[in-house]
Amino acid sequence: MAKISKSVAKARIEALSEELKRHNYNYYVLNNPVITDFEFDLKMQELQALEAMFPELVLPDSPTQRVGSDIEAGKDESQPAKEDAASADAPHTQRAVKFQQIPHRYPMLSLGNTYSAEEMSAFCTKLEAEQGQALEYSCELKFDGVAICLTYEDGTLTKAVTRGDGIKGDNVIDNVLTIKSIPRQLKPGSWPREFEIRGEIFMPYAAFEALNKEKDEIGEQPFANPRNAASGSLKLQSSAQVAGRGLDCVLYHMLGDGLPFNTHSEAIAAAASWGLPTSELSQVRRGAADVLDYISYWDTRRKALPYATDGVVIKINDLQLQKRLGFTAKSPRWATAYKFKPEQALTPLKSIDYQIGRTGALTPVANLEPVPLSGTIVKRASLHNKDQMDLLDIHIGDWVYVEKGGEIIPKITGVELSKRPDDARRPDFPTLCPDCGTPLVRDEDQARHYCPNRTGCPTQIKSAFVHFASRDAMDILAGDATIDQLYNLNLIRRLSDLYSLTKEQLMQLEGWQERSCDNFLDSLQKSKEVPYARVLYALGIRHIGKTTAKLLSRHFPDIDTLAAATIQQLAEIEDIGDIVAASIADYFANPDNLKLIEELRSAGLQFSGEGASAQVSDLLKGKSIVVSGVFSISREEIKALIEANGGSATGSVSGKTSYLLAGDKPGDAKVKKANSLGIDILDEQQFYSMIGR
Ligand code: IVH
């Protein structure tokens, strides 16, 4: 770094420290980073270099001296306050999320990192010169998720704490217990009476894509990447919801007093033998050249893995030596990370389209000068929302960085200001719906703009039909093209119009034969049998996905009782947040929606029948069943099945309990009590056989 004066350095150190703190907050708390990891690391390196030049200027709370904090705002006074820290996962997390804060027994530190193979090599050669011999390193993938610290006592998981600020974190054990790969109880083995094991909770790409698809369908902002999705999910208030998120875990660091291992790899192998999830891709390598070989092997192959990785971590394998080397304030001296540079392309932004989605949400989409990136030609990229555009200060004509981080849609991650042309101009963010001209609105707590004209905006009308007809909803044989045709011929405007279509009208459609008309009409007829929960989903009420629709159908046996429910009554239901409750209440407050429901009811659709009172058998009559653990369906659904078959689902095991229905990882206390009272314990399959399912 060039020589600079102390006063210039002071100002720059202050500015960088502030900026890095802000980025830490965006990343760890809001799950919404606005710069790439690479840019962050560059700024951190600059700050480190300045602090090395002027040690007397290092600020006491410098980001180089402490790890970023994931602790919710308001609890961690060192972070700026924000009302709903978890709003990236709206709307279910809109209520205050409360986790117990627990101090870490050993501080939870970060790792030094580099993007340079030379520096990686130097890390090894320096240590080897000091020790006078070639050393063994455990080479591991660097999983891109959220750090977690698990404590096992007497073989049972007792705590699962996030990194927090490194000193204390949030205990998210209920959510962690929903992760299938994490055992509540270790397999028999010679595990220490008490130990900690740390690792990463992550969301595999497949689960991430499914979650974002669902979010998009119900009008919520998708997550930007799997890491943010994992982090947002782990901090959800409802464990039932977390269970559906497909999170996974890999553990990579064991800690405890007097652990009986000589090497790190031995400790991890032991953990695997006790049933803990570890990575099979770790390898012990000797010397710098071998470490670099592992890195270059995974630099390309990692793209085929079903989850995101952002580098390789190397750790001295010998635990004695690890102990001797110790830690700096922020990271161990016995480990470091090599980070893969994200594949990026730099290309001019030609224009921005503003698209209206099914639920009226407006999405800015960038049209780019086509550019090759990771094997495809990228022409379009998402810009998410106005806030994101403002943060990037994006101008039409700018050269922009595009990245594909495992996401389906590439995204713009930065602007190359040095290449900004003189005639670059700020985009005019629309104030009117590009489709129907209605003034756009922005919900206070959502980053997106919406067209509120749900019943008059052509795109929204057509999208509502496509959603209504989709397989998981009414399963009517009509996709985008058919809906377009019917709409353009003025044959459909309201959802109920579908049910008065005649064969003669359908025969007018280009390319339609008698057979296609019959099939279509047949599917319409069949849709009248579609159960109430799916009809509720098909209506396209904002924020009501399939799961919420099912939940509602169980709480409200018919649509009239649902329509009459107050926001308070709705919000009292477990798993229904304030925003969802408000959205339902809003929908039914609109007379036009009530009219539509009447029209659909007259057409013969099901608006009742699947509620809690809909009994299908007496097989469990008089039986009181306690449900505990994780099942292949939600606990809510299990309880509904019990009730539908005449039984009652109760909370705690007592002399009156008929059965304990135990899924994966049932509560210890419940199992013990059931055993002591001689109560039969059923597993999921036995329960299904019992009700003839
Ligand atoms: S070891 C004391 N091993 O990356 C250091 N960390 O950027 C213990 N990470 O804080 C960490 N994969 O959250 C370690 N195989 C791995 C990892 C890994 C991902 C995360 C971890 C760490 C962060 C550092």
XYZ file of C-alpha atoms and ligand atoms in Angstrom:
717
model
C 0.000 0.000 0.000
C 1.292 3.451 -0.901
C 2.447 5.726 1.928
C -0.300 7.913 3.307
C -0.443 10.529 6.005
C -1.749 9.722 9.429
C -4.701 12.087 9.135
C -5.798 10.592 5.814
C -5.387 7.105 7.277
C -7.454 8.080 10.332
C -10.361 9.263 8.222
C -10.188 6.207 5.989
C -9.995 3.808 8.970
C -13.068 5.418 10.487
C -14.980 5.323 7.238
C -14.048 1.718 6.477
C -14.855 0.591 10.026
C -18.293 2.156 9.842
C -18.929 0.756 6.397
C -17.839 -2.753 7.333
C -20.009 -2.685 10.448
C -22.980 -1.750 8.285
C -22.229 -4.573 5.857
C -21.856 -7.038 8.732
C -25.289 -5.999 9.929
C -26.820 -6.391 6.460
C -25.249 -9.817 6.129
C -25.667 -11.359 9.556
C -28.863 -9.803 10.839
C -30.895 -8.755 7.835
C -29.709 -11.653 5.658
C -29.600 -9.104 2.901
C -26.030 -8.278 1.907
C -25.692 -5.402 -0.523
C -22.120 -6.050 -1.603
C -20.471 -9.314 -2.590
C -18.301 -11.273 -0.153
C -15.399 -10.452 -2.402
C -15.940 -6.700 -2.144
C -16.362 -7.053 1.613
C -13.097 -8.959 1.904
C -11.274 -6.319 -0.152
C -12.463 -3.560 2.155
C -11.487 -5.645 5.187
C -8.026 -6.191 3.730
C -7.630 -2.459 3.137
C -8.600 -1.745 6.734
C -6.206 -4.418 8.016
C -3.363 -2.925 5.979
C -4.068 0.585 7.303
C -4.276 -0.670 10.878
C -0.962 -2.483 10.450
C 0.602 0.798 9.291
C -0.904 2.831 12.122
C -1.575 0.458 15.064
C -2.322 3.454 17.293
C -5.368 4.243 15.111
C -7.073 0.868 15.539
C -10.563 1.563 16.905
C -11.565 -0.478 19.972
C -14.564 -1.948 18.138
C -12.857 -2.290 14.777
C -14.440 -4.965 12.533
C -10.963 -6.468 12.179
C -11.039 -7.260 15.898
C -14.448 -8.881 16.193
C -16.728 -11.186 14.264
C -19.974 -9.990 12.669
C -23.066 -10.495 14.826
C -26.277 -12.314 13.881
C -28.040 -11.282 17.071
C -31.420 -9.669 16.487
C -31.460 -5.888 16.747
C -32.503 -4.468 20.061
C -30.700 -7.270 21.865
C -27.260 -6.373 20.691
C -26.580 -2.794 21.564
C -23.546 -2.574 19.346
C -25.698 -2.760 16.207
C -28.021 -0.164 14.718
C -31.624 -0.702 15.773
C -34.163 -2.048 13.336
C -37.664 -3.050 14.277
C -37.945 -6.350 12.567
C -34.527 -7.754 12.048
C -35.809 -10.873 10.361
C -37.973 -9.059 7.843
C -36.057 -10.686 5.013
C -38.275 -13.630 5.739
C -41.552 -11.763 5.846
C -44.324 -12.255 6.608
C -44.227 -15.153 9.039
C -41.454 -13.588 11.072
C -43.074 -10.221 11.492
C -43.712 -10.827 15.164
C -40.763 -10.327 17.449
C -38.627 -13.446 17.348
C -37.446 -14.376 20.802
C -34.648 -16.783 21.381
C -32.840 -17.285 24.604
C -29.345 -15.832 24.474
C -26.625 -18.129 25.745
C -22.948 -17.310 26.275
C -20.510 -19.453 24.306
C -18.265 -21.608 26.424
C -15.456 -21.016 23.915
C -15.684 -17.865 21.777
C -17.031 -18.572 18.329
C -14.477 -17.017 16.048
C -14.147 -16.462 12.355
C -11.357 -17.517 9.994
C -8.627 -15.587 8.237
C -9.080 -15.780 4.508
C -7.397 -15.166 1.213
C -8.221 -15.324 -2.472
C -4.623 -15.986 -3.415
C -2.987 -19.396 -3.866
C 0.402 -17.811 -3.042
C -0.854 -16.559 0.307
C -2.331 -19.959 1.018
C 0.961 -21.586 0.259
C 2.775 -19.011 2.390
C 0.451 -19.802 5.325
C 1.625 -23.435 5.185
C 5.310 -22.790 4.515
C 5.582 -20.248 7.330
C 4.081 -22.679 9.840
C 6.252 -25.512 8.526
C 9.405 -23.397 8.774
C 8.515 -22.542 12.389
C 7.879 -26.205 13.218
C 10.805 -27.474 11.169
C 8.775 -30.152 9.394
C 6.042 -30.734 6.808
C 2.642 -30.599 8.479
C -0.671 -32.380 8.026
C -3.709 -30.273 7.210
C -7.336 -31.258 7.223
C -8.596 -29.832 3.919
C -12.333 -29.214 3.891
C -14.904 -27.461 1.829
C -16.079 -24.143 3.142
C -19.855 -24.534 3.342
C -21.844 -21.401 2.661
C -24.450 -21.356 5.386
C -24.894 -20.239 8.972
C -22.553 -21.257 11.761
C -24.079 -23.276 14.597
C -22.723 -24.626 17.864
C -24.323 -27.829 19.178
C -23.843 -29.080 22.732
C -24.332 -32.739 23.579
C -24.615 -33.817 27.187
C -24.825 -37.521 28.015
C -25.401 -38.143 24.320
C -28.380 -35.781 24.069
C -28.525 -32.491 22.195
C -29.121 -29.818 24.811
C -28.275 -26.557 23.025
C -27.955 -25.241 19.475
C -26.596 -21.722 19.537
C -25.895 -19.365 16.622
C -22.595 -17.526 16.411
C -24.255 -14.317 17.634
C -21.481 -11.829 18.309
C -19.004 -14.639 18.929
C -19.368 -14.323 22.700
C -23.074 -15.105 23.017
C -25.652 -16.347 20.537
C -29.321 -17.305 20.151
C -30.399 -20.787 21.228
C -32.371 -22.077 18.242
C -32.569 -25.696 19.429
C -36.260 -26.213 18.574
C -35.601 -25.207 14.992
C -32.393 -27.229 14.774
C -34.213 -30.335 15.971
C -36.351 -30.236 12.829
C -33.230 -30.838 10.709
C -33.317 -34.514 9.827
C -29.556 -35.059 9.747
C -29.029 -33.721 13.300
C -29.732 -36.406 15.904
C -31.281 -35.482 19.221
C -29.694 -38.640 20.623
C -26.243 -39.925 19.658
C -25.724 -43.519 18.608
C -24.083 -45.649 21.303
C -20.356 -44.934 21.408
C -17.639 -43.650 23.655
C -18.652 -40.008 23.379
C -17.428 -37.572 26.033
C -20.045 -36.811 28.682
C -20.197 -33.245 27.424
C -18.838 -31.719 24.248
C -19.564 -29.079 21.656
C -19.544 -29.585 17.952
C -19.712 -26.705 15.523
C -20.679 -26.630 11.924
C -22.764 -25.015 9.271
C -26.492 -25.167 8.630
C -27.203 -24.763 4.954
C -30.007 -25.012 2.446
C -29.311 -27.288 -0.530
C -30.035 -25.726 -3.929
C -33.115 -27.911 -4.533
C -34.782 -26.806 -1.293
C -33.793 -23.197 -1.992
C -35.400 -23.231 -5.419
C -38.578 -24.862 -4.089
C -38.799 -22.257 -1.304
C -38.316 -19.332 -3.658
C -40.893 -20.711 -6.088
C -43.415 -20.941 -3.282
C -42.501 -17.432 -2.061
C -42.973 -16.053 -5.526
C -46.338 -17.780 -5.930
C -47.726 -16.206 -2.821
C -46.352 -12.761 -3.547
C -43.395 -12.682 -1.215
C -39.907 -11.496 -1.960
C -37.674 -14.486 -2.744
C -34.366 -14.984 -0.901
C -31.302 -13.751 -2.751
C -29.245 -16.914 -2.164
C -29.231 -20.198 -0.221
C -27.189 -18.728 2.641
C -29.743 -16.012 3.315
C -32.529 -18.560 3.039
C -30.805 -20.817 5.594
C -30.195 -17.947 7.950
C -33.751 -16.573 7.643
C -35.219 -20.045 8.132
C -33.165 -20.807 11.215
C -34.523 -17.706 12.916
C -38.192 -18.392 12.138
C -40.470 -18.399 15.146
C -42.337 -21.526 14.082
C -40.416 -24.784 14.158
C -43.141 -26.452 12.080
C -42.330 -23.997 9.338
C -38.590 -24.582 9.671
C -39.243 -28.319 9.304
C -40.594 -27.689 5.816
C -37.574 -25.707 4.676
C -35.271 -28.655 3.843
C -32.301 -27.400 5.865
C -29.256 -29.617 6.240
C -26.107 -29.511 8.344
C -22.449 -30.462 8.295
C -20.296 -30.428 11.431
C -16.579 -29.651 11.309
C -15.135 -28.648 14.661
C -15.320 -30.473 17.993
C -14.529 -28.777 21.303
C -14.503 -29.909 24.899
C -12.338 -30.368 27.947
C -9.889 -33.243 27.679
C -11.198 -34.713 24.434
C -9.530 -38.095 23.798
C -8.219 -37.339 20.298
C -4.802 -36.569 18.864
C -5.983 -35.167 15.565
C -8.866 -33.143 14.217
C -9.657 -35.787 11.586
C -9.934 -38.447 14.310
C -12.384 -36.291 16.253
C -14.549 -35.748 13.156
C -14.469 -39.467 12.277
C -15.610 -40.246 15.820
C -18.434 -37.707 15.492
C -19.535 -39.425 12.268
C -19.557 -42.793 14.053
C -21.904 -41.343 16.693
C -24.371 -40.446 13.947
C -23.442 -36.789 13.506
C -23.432 -35.298 9.989
C -19.894 -34.648 8.756
C -18.449 -34.146 5.278
C -17.095 -37.090 3.339
C -15.186 -34.715 1.116
C -12.610 -33.661 3.717
C -9.111 -35.040 3.270
C -5.890 -34.912 5.257
C -3.082 -33.511 3.081
C 0.610 -32.961 3.838
C 2.485 -29.796 2.791
C 1.534 -26.734 0.756
C 1.621 -28.350 -2.688
C -0.836 -31.026 -1.645
C -3.132 -28.421 -0.106
C -3.117 -26.408 -3.346
C -3.937 -29.584 -5.250
C -7.071 -30.089 -3.078
C -8.049 -26.470 -3.713
C -7.684 -26.666 -7.469
C -9.586 -29.970 -7.556
C -12.599 -28.428 -5.808
C -12.434 -25.051 -7.529
C -14.173 -26.591 -10.535
C -15.831 -29.729 -9.125
C -17.703 -27.864 -6.415
C -20.077 -26.519 -9.056
C -21.596 -29.981 -9.357
C -22.329 -30.217 -5.610
C -25.984 -29.924 -4.577
C -25.178 -27.141 -2.087
C -23.225 -23.876 -2.064
C -19.583 -23.723 -1.053
C -17.449 -20.612 -1.177
C -13.968 -21.936 -0.564
C -11.712 -24.428 1.161
C -10.749 -24.389 4.846
C -7.455 -25.871 5.974
C -6.756 -26.760 9.587
C -3.624 -28.092 11.230
C -4.580 -31.677 11.951
C -2.476 -32.128 15.110
C -4.563 -30.946 18.076
C -1.521 -30.372 20.323
C -0.040 -28.056 17.732
C -3.391 -26.291 17.292
C -3.366 -25.610 21.028
C 0.186 -24.263 20.954
C -0.575 -21.932 18.055
C -3.731 -20.538 19.654
C -5.834 -17.628 18.428
C -5.704 -13.986 17.487
C -8.613 -11.805 18.704
C -10.690 -12.922 15.776
C -9.467 -16.183 14.331
C -7.361 -19.255 14.983
C -3.687 -19.265 13.928
C -3.997 -22.960 13.018
C -6.581 -22.574 10.275
C -7.357 -20.371 7.335
C -9.706 -20.228 4.379
C -9.062 -19.989 0.690
C -12.059 -18.343 -0.931
C -13.140 -19.015 -4.490
C -13.638 -15.876 -6.510
C -17.276 -15.769 -7.573
C -17.660 -16.049 -11.297
C -18.602 -12.631 -12.489
C -19.165 -10.931 -15.794
C -18.986 -7.214 -16.493
C -21.412 -5.938 -19.115
C -23.367 -2.786 -20.002
C -26.909 -2.311 -18.743
C -29.056 -1.424 -21.769
C -32.442 -0.862 -20.174
C -34.712 -1.914 -17.331
C -38.122 -3.567 -17.781
C -40.680 -3.404 -15.044
C -42.770 -6.532 -14.856
C -45.968 -7.085 -12.947
C -46.332 -10.539 -11.411
C -49.369 -12.613 -10.473
C -49.880 -10.897 -7.153
C -49.251 -7.454 -8.607
C -45.672 -7.176 -7.362
C -43.438 -5.129 -9.612
C -40.036 -6.592 -10.453
C -37.337 -4.560 -12.180
C -35.489 -6.727 -14.696
C -32.241 -5.548 -16.276
C -31.655 -6.024 -20.003
C -27.943 -6.566 -20.493
C -25.570 -6.633 -23.386
C -25.387 -10.454 -23.742
C -22.354 -11.837 -21.917
C -21.042 -15.380 -21.270
C -21.087 -16.501 -17.634
C -20.542 -19.998 -16.203
C -21.474 -21.730 -19.418
C -24.528 -19.710 -20.484
C -25.138 -16.385 -22.170
C -26.738 -13.963 -19.757
C -29.089 -11.344 -21.223
C -31.315 -10.494 -18.309
C -30.790 -10.185 -14.569
C -32.984 -9.447 -11.595
C -32.692 -6.141 -9.781
C -35.076 -7.214 -6.979
C -36.638 -3.883 -5.990
C -36.232 -0.136 -5.792
C -34.184 -0.240 -2.587
C -31.697 -2.527 -4.263
C -31.468 -0.214 -7.271
C -30.920 2.792 -5.014
C -28.243 0.969 -3.032
C -26.389 0.142 -6.210
C -27.048 3.663 -7.520
C -27.519 1.978 -10.836
C -27.679 4.058 -14.023
C -28.792 3.014 -17.524
C -25.581 2.691 -19.533
C -23.529 1.571 -16.510
C -21.199 -1.397 -16.698
C -22.575 -3.832 -14.161
C -21.260 -6.976 -12.473
C -23.442 -10.044 -12.911
C -23.143 -13.205 -10.819
C -24.813 -16.584 -10.711
C -24.481 -17.867 -7.172
C -26.425 -21.094 -7.548
C -29.513 -19.061 -8.218
C -31.582 -19.655 -11.306
C -31.793 -15.983 -12.192
C -28.485 -14.133 -12.392
C -28.285 -11.002 -10.324
C -26.516 -7.690 -10.542
C -24.110 -7.370 -7.662
C -22.345 -4.132 -8.400
C -21.648 -1.210 -10.672
C -18.216 -0.386 -12.107
C -18.238 3.335 -11.452
C -14.943 3.901 -13.258
C -16.648 2.913 -16.487
C -19.769 5.078 -16.064
C -20.373 6.884 -19.378
C -21.117 10.614 -19.368
C -24.610 10.073 -20.702
C -25.515 7.422 -18.116
C -28.841 8.285 -16.526
C -30.704 7.321 -13.395
C -33.664 5.103 -14.271
C -37.110 6.565 -13.707
C -38.709 4.128 -11.338
C -42.343 3.912 -12.453
C -45.061 5.416 -10.337
C -47.832 3.832 -12.436
C -48.444 0.186 -13.274
C -46.825 -0.422 -16.678
C -49.797 -2.615 -17.562
C -52.922 -0.756 -16.498
C -51.704 2.694 -15.415
C -52.917 2.410 -11.825
C -50.681 4.267 -9.310
C -48.323 1.780 -7.669
C -48.292 1.361 -3.904
C -45.577 0.247 -1.583
C -46.377 -1.634 1.599
C -44.541 -0.083 4.484
C -42.944 -3.334 5.564
C -42.226 -4.790 2.144
C -39.493 -3.676 -0.172
C -41.599 -4.180 -3.289
C -44.028 -1.965 -5.118
C -47.436 -3.330 -6.075
C -50.195 -2.556 -8.532
C -53.297 -2.598 -6.346
C -55.677 -3.073 -9.294
C -56.035 -6.798 -8.803
C -59.297 -7.153 -10.659
C -58.594 -4.773 -13.525
C -54.909 -5.180 -14.423
C -54.647 -7.541 -17.450
C -51.450 -9.293 -16.306
C -52.825 -9.819 -12.854
C -56.146 -11.099 -14.168
C -54.450 -13.552 -16.519
C -51.962 -14.634 -13.849
C -54.826 -15.195 -11.409
C -56.405 -17.561 -13.950
C -53.134 -19.422 -14.513
C -52.713 -19.856 -10.767
C -56.357 -20.875 -10.312
C -56.037 -23.531 -13.032
C -52.624 -24.862 -11.883
C -52.219 -28.494 -10.858
C -51.922 -27.890 -7.120
C -54.958 -25.617 -7.230
C -58.001 -26.517 -9.401
C -56.072 -28.676 -11.880
C -57.872 -27.341 -14.956
C -56.331 -28.021 -18.370
C -55.349 -24.445 -19.101
C -51.856 -22.944 -19.068
C -50.570 -19.503 -20.051
C -51.406 -19.904 -23.755
C -55.017 -21.026 -23.230
C -55.651 -18.312 -20.674
C -54.226 -15.753 -23.114
C -56.512 -16.984 -25.866
C -59.605 -16.974 -23.675
C -58.757 -13.541 -22.303
C -58.040 -12.030 -25.689
C -61.394 -13.258 -27.011
C -63.045 -11.585 -24.052
C -64.373 -14.908 -22.840
C -62.950 -14.678 -19.336
C -62.620 -11.761 -16.942
C -63.681 -13.185 -13.587
C -62.564 -16.623 -12.352
C -66.191 -17.752 -12.322
C -66.435 -17.103 -16.096
C -64.538 -20.365 -16.643
C -67.535 -22.350 -15.461
C -69.917 -20.840 -18.001
C -67.705 -21.468 -21.043
C -69.494 -23.481 -23.721
C -68.155 -25.921 -26.266
C -69.202 -23.529 -29.050
C -67.119 -20.741 -27.523
C -64.126 -23.014 -27.079
C -64.322 -24.193 -30.676
C -63.536 -20.579 -31.700
C -60.059 -20.878 -30.169
C -57.290 -21.251 -32.673
C -56.012 -24.805 -32.841
C -58.788 -26.257 -30.656
C -60.481 -29.453 -31.820
C -63.526 -31.157 -30.416
C -61.307 -33.412 -28.323
C -59.374 -30.573 -26.679
C -62.656 -28.827 -25.888
C -64.046 -32.001 -24.275
C -60.900 -32.551 -22.252
C -60.923 -28.973 -21.060
C -64.615 -29.098 -20.100
C -64.037 -32.420 -18.419
C -61.256 -30.948 -16.277
C -63.546 -28.062 -15.350
C -66.199 -30.522 -14.247
C -63.681 -32.487 -12.183
C -62.402 -29.315 -10.546
C -65.750 -29.078 -8.757
C -64.591 -32.004 -6.618
C -61.342 -30.295 -5.613
C -61.257 -30.071 -1.797
C -61.853 -26.825 0.022
C -58.199 -26.286 1.068
C -57.073 -26.300 -2.559
C -59.940 -24.028 -3.597
C -58.789 -21.631 -0.896
C -55.257 -21.737 -2.318
C -56.619 -21.333 -5.852
C -58.307 -18.032 -4.955
C -54.839 -16.480 -4.928
C -55.118 -14.547 -1.673
C -51.807 -12.824 -1.122
C -49.430 -14.742 1.186
C -51.667 -17.833 1.225
C -49.597 -20.731 -0.047
C -50.616 -24.378 -0.021
C -49.568 -24.971 3.575
C -51.341 -21.908 4.930
C -54.483 -22.783 2.962
C -54.522 -26.247 4.540
C -53.961 -24.793 7.964
C -56.848 -22.370 7.490
C -59.175 -25.068 6.205
C -58.600 -26.998 9.399
C -59.278 -24.048 11.642
C -62.303 -22.836 9.712
C -64.566 -25.649 8.492
C -66.029 -23.469 5.742
C -65.274 -20.278 3.915
C -68.038 -18.354 5.645
C -66.484 -18.821 9.074
C -63.109 -17.911 7.613
C -64.559 -14.784 5.999
C -66.117 -13.778 9.307
C -62.885 -14.175 11.312
C -61.295 -11.015 12.683
C -57.610 -10.193 12.209
C -57.076 -10.970 15.885
C -58.703 -14.400 15.598
C -56.600 -15.191 12.559
C -53.361 -13.986 14.105
C -53.956 -16.164 17.151
C -53.502 -19.280 15.009
C -50.037 -20.751 15.353
C -48.022 -20.103 12.180
C -50.236 -17.241 10.985
C -48.341 -13.972 11.295
C -49.861 -10.487 11.391
C -49.256 -9.849 7.700
C -50.948 -13.073 6.626
C -53.865 -12.340 8.962
C -54.222 -8.838 7.525
C -54.062 -10.150 3.979
C -56.906 -12.631 4.641
C -59.009 -10.007 6.359
C -58.399 -7.572 3.482
C -59.456 -10.145 0.938
C -62.769 -10.842 2.615
C -63.424 -7.173 3.296
C -63.718 -6.628 -0.439
C -67.349 -7.112 -1.577
C -66.181 -8.070 -5.040
C -64.300 -11.060 -3.621
C -67.372 -12.127 -1.664
C -69.386 -11.887 -4.870
C -66.811 -14.022 -6.682
C -67.011 -16.671 -3.968
C -70.801 -16.750 -4.347
C -70.432 -17.183 -8.106
C -67.941 -20.013 -7.656
C -70.128 -21.617 -5.018
C -73.104 -21.561 -7.417
C -70.845 -23.139 -10.046
C -70.459 -26.067 -7.625
C -67.001 -25.541 -6.059
C -66.216 -26.854 -2.572
C -66.062 -24.205 0.106
C -66.282 -26.470 3.130
C -65.564 -29.959 4.228
C -61.969 -30.292 5.268
C -62.187 -28.505 8.558
C -61.351 -29.827 11.960
C -64.912 -31.052 12.275
C -64.827 -33.086 9.061
C -64.707 -36.544 10.535
C -63.802 -39.406 8.262
C -63.880 -42.343 10.702
C -64.370 -43.474 14.274
C -61.188 -45.521 14.318
C -59.619 -43.436 17.081
C -62.809 -42.754 19.010
C -62.108 -42.106 22.682
C -58.338 -42.209 22.146
C -56.193 -39.451 23.507
C -52.920 -39.180 21.618
C -49.803 -37.151 22.410
C -47.737 -36.182 19.344
C -43.993 -35.612 19.625
C -41.074 -35.367 17.198
C -40.687 -34.716 13.486
C -42.901 -36.427 10.901
C -42.966 -36.659 7.138
C -45.958 -34.274 7.255
C -46.418 -31.327 9.580
C -47.486 -31.888 13.167
C -50.603 -29.830 12.393
C -51.506 -32.353 9.708
C -50.907 -35.290 12.056
C -53.181 -33.693 14.636
C -55.835 -33.091 11.994
C -55.694 -36.782 11.035
C -56.180 -37.783 14.671
C -59.203 -35.547 14.970
C -60.612 -36.567 11.593
C -60.564 -40.150 12.833
C -62.390 -39.373 16.049
C -59.399 -39.101 18.403
C -58.103 -36.147 20.364
C -54.591 -34.743 20.218
C -53.325 -33.669 23.644
C -50.222 -31.933 24.870
C -48.731 -33.912 27.726
C -48.439 -37.576 28.628
C -50.613 -38.610 31.573
C -52.481 -41.644 32.878
C -55.292 -40.756 30.451
C -53.051 -40.898 27.365
C -53.848 -43.782 25.005
C -50.751 -43.525 22.790
C -47.614 -41.498 22.334
C -47.222 -40.939 18.602
C -43.472 -40.477 18.197
C -41.848 -39.186 15.019
C -38.164 -38.638 14.486
C -36.424 -37.236 17.565
C -39.359 -37.307 20.034
C -39.033 -35.434 23.329
C -37.047 -37.443 25.866
C -39.272 -36.589 28.796
C -42.393 -37.695 26.909
C -40.862 -41.025 25.927
C -39.669 -41.669 29.470
C -43.056 -40.815 30.963
C -44.899 -42.994 28.420
C -42.598 -45.895 29.227
C -43.013 -45.484 32.950
C -46.819 -45.426 32.590
C -46.814 -48.381 30.189
C -48.328 -46.309 27.382
C -47.911 -47.702 23.855
C -45.592 -45.711 21.625
C -46.542 -45.630 17.931
C -44.357 -44.595 15.024
C -45.698 -42.747 11.977
C -46.248 -45.942 9.942
C -48.073 -47.732 12.747
C -50.297 -44.711 13.135
C -51.127 -44.705 9.426
C -51.952 -48.437 9.508
C -54.215 -47.799 12.460
C -56.273 -45.280 10.518
C -56.132 -47.333 7.320
C -54.096 -44.751 5.463
S -13.714 -24.064 10.881
C -12.311 -21.568 14.661
N -14.520 -25.340 8.736
O -16.746 -20.222 7.513
C -12.738 -21.700 13.257
N -15.477 -23.209 9.181
O -15.545 -17.594 7.184
C -13.763 -22.714 13.059
N -17.189 -22.529 7.566
O -16.810 -19.243 10.863
C -14.321 -22.709 11.713
N -17.104 -24.336 6.310
O -18.944 -20.493 9.821
C -14.644 -24.211 9.484
N -15.167 -26.616 6.919
C -15.288 -25.510 7.646
C -16.194 -24.488 7.306
C -16.246 -23.324 8.091
C -17.702 -23.163 6.487
C -17.619 -21.190 7.999
C -17.675 -21.012 9.489
C -16.602 -20.011 9.746
C -16.636 -19.225 8.481
C -15.392 -18.409 8.279
